[in-house]
PDB file of C-alpha atoms in Angstrom:
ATOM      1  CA  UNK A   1      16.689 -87.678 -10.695  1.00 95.00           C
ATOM      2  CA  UNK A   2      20.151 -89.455 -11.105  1.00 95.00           C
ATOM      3  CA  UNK A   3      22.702 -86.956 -12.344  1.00 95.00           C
ATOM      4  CA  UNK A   4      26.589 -87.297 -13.242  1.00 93.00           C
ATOM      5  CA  UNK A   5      28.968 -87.526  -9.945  1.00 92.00           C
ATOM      6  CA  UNK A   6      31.052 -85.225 -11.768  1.00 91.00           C
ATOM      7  CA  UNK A   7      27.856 -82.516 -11.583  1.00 91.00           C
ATOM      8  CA  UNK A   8      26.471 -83.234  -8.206  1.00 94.00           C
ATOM      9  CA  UNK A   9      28.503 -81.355  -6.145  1.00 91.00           C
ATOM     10  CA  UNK A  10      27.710 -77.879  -8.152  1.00 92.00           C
ATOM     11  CA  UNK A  11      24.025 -78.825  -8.703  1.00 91.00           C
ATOM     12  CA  UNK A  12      23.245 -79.357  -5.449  1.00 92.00           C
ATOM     13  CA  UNK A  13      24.781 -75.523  -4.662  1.00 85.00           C
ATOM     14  CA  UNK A  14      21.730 -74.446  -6.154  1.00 88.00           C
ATOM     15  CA  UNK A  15      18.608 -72.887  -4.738  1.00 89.00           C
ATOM     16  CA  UNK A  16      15.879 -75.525  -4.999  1.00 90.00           C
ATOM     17  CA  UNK A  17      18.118 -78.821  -5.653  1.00 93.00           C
ATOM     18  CA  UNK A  18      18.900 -80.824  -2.577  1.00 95.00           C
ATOM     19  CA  UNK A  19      20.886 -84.148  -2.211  1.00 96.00           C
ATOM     20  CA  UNK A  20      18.318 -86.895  -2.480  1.00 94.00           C
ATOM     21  CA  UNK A  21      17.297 -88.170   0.773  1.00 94.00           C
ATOM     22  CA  UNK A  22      18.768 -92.307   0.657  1.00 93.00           C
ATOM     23  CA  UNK A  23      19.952 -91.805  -2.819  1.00 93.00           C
ATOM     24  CA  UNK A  24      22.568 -88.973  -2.594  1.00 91.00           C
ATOM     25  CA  UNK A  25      25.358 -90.877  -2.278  1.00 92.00           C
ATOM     26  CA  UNK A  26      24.514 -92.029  -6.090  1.00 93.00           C
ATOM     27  CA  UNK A  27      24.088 -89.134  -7.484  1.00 94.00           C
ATOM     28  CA  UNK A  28      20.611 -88.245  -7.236  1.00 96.00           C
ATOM     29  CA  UNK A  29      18.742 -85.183  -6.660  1.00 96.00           C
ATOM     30  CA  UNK A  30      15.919 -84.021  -5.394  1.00 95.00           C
ATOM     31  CA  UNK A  31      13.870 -80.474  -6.912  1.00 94.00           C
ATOM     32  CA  UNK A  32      12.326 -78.289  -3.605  1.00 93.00           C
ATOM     33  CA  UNK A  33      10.929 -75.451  -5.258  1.00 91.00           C
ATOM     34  CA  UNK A  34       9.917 -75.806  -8.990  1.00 90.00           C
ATOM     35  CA  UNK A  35       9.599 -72.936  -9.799  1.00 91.00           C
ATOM     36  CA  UNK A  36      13.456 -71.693  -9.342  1.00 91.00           C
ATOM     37  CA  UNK A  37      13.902 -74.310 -12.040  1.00 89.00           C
ATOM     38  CA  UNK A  38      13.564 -73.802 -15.668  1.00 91.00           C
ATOM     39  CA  UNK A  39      10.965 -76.200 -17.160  1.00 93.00           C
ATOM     40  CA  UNK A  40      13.871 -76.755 -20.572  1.00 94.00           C
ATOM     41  CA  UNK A  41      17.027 -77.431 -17.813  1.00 91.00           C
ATOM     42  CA  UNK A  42      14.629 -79.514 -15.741  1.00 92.00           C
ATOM     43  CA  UNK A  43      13.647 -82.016 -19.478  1.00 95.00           C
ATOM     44  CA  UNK A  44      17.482 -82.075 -20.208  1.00 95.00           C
ATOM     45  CA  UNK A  45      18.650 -82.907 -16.482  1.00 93.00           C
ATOM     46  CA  UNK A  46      15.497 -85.928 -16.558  1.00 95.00           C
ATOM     47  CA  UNK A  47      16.444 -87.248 -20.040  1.00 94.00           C
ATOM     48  CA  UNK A  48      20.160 -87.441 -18.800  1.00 94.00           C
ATOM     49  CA  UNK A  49      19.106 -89.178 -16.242  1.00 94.00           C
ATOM     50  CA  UNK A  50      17.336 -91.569 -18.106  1.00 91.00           C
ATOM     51  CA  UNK A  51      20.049 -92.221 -20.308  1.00 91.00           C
ATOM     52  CA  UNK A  52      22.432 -92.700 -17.187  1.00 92.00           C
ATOM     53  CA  UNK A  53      19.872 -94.946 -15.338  1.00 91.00           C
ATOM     54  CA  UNK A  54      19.801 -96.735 -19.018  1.00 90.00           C
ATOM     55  CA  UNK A  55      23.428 -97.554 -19.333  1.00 88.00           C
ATOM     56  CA  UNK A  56      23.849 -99.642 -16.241  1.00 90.00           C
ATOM     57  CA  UNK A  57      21.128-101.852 -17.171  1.00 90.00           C
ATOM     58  CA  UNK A  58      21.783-105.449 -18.989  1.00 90.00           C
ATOM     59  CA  UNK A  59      21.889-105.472 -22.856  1.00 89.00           C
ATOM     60  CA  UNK A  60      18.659-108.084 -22.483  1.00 91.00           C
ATOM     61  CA  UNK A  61      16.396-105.260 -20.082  1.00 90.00           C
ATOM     62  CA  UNK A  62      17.682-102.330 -22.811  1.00 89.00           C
ATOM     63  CA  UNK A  63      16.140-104.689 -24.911  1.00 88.00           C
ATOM     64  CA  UNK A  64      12.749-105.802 -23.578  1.00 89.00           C
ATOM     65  CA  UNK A  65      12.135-102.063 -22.596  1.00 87.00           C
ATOM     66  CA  UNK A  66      13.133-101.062 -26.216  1.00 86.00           C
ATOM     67  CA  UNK A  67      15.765 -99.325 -25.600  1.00 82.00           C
ATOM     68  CA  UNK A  68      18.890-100.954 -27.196  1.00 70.00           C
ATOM     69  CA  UNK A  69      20.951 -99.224 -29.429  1.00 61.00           C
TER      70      UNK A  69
END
């Protein structure tokens, strides 16, 4: 999942979260082991991420996937 610039660098210090493979240098993790990850952390790092992947999208795709403010 995509995650702030500002963050990577101290996420990816963490048991379990690894620099995407191909995507790192945007921001994007990758989860190893599950399990070292809380399941509430884990919903409010992927709806971040959605909203992050969101916001660089044209105002007319927000739109036709519904998701224009």
């Amino acid at each position: 999942f995509k995650v702030d610039p500002l963050v990577f660098d101290t996420l990816v210090g963490h048991d379990g979260i690894v620099p995407a493979p191909y995507m790192a240098k945007h921001s994007w993790v990758s989860v190893t082991d599950r399990s070292l990850v809380p399941l509430g952390t884990l919903e409010d790092f992927l709806a971040d991420s959605h909203r992050l992947v969101a916001s660089k999208l044209s105002a007319k795709m927000r739109r036709s996937l519904g998701l224009a403010e």
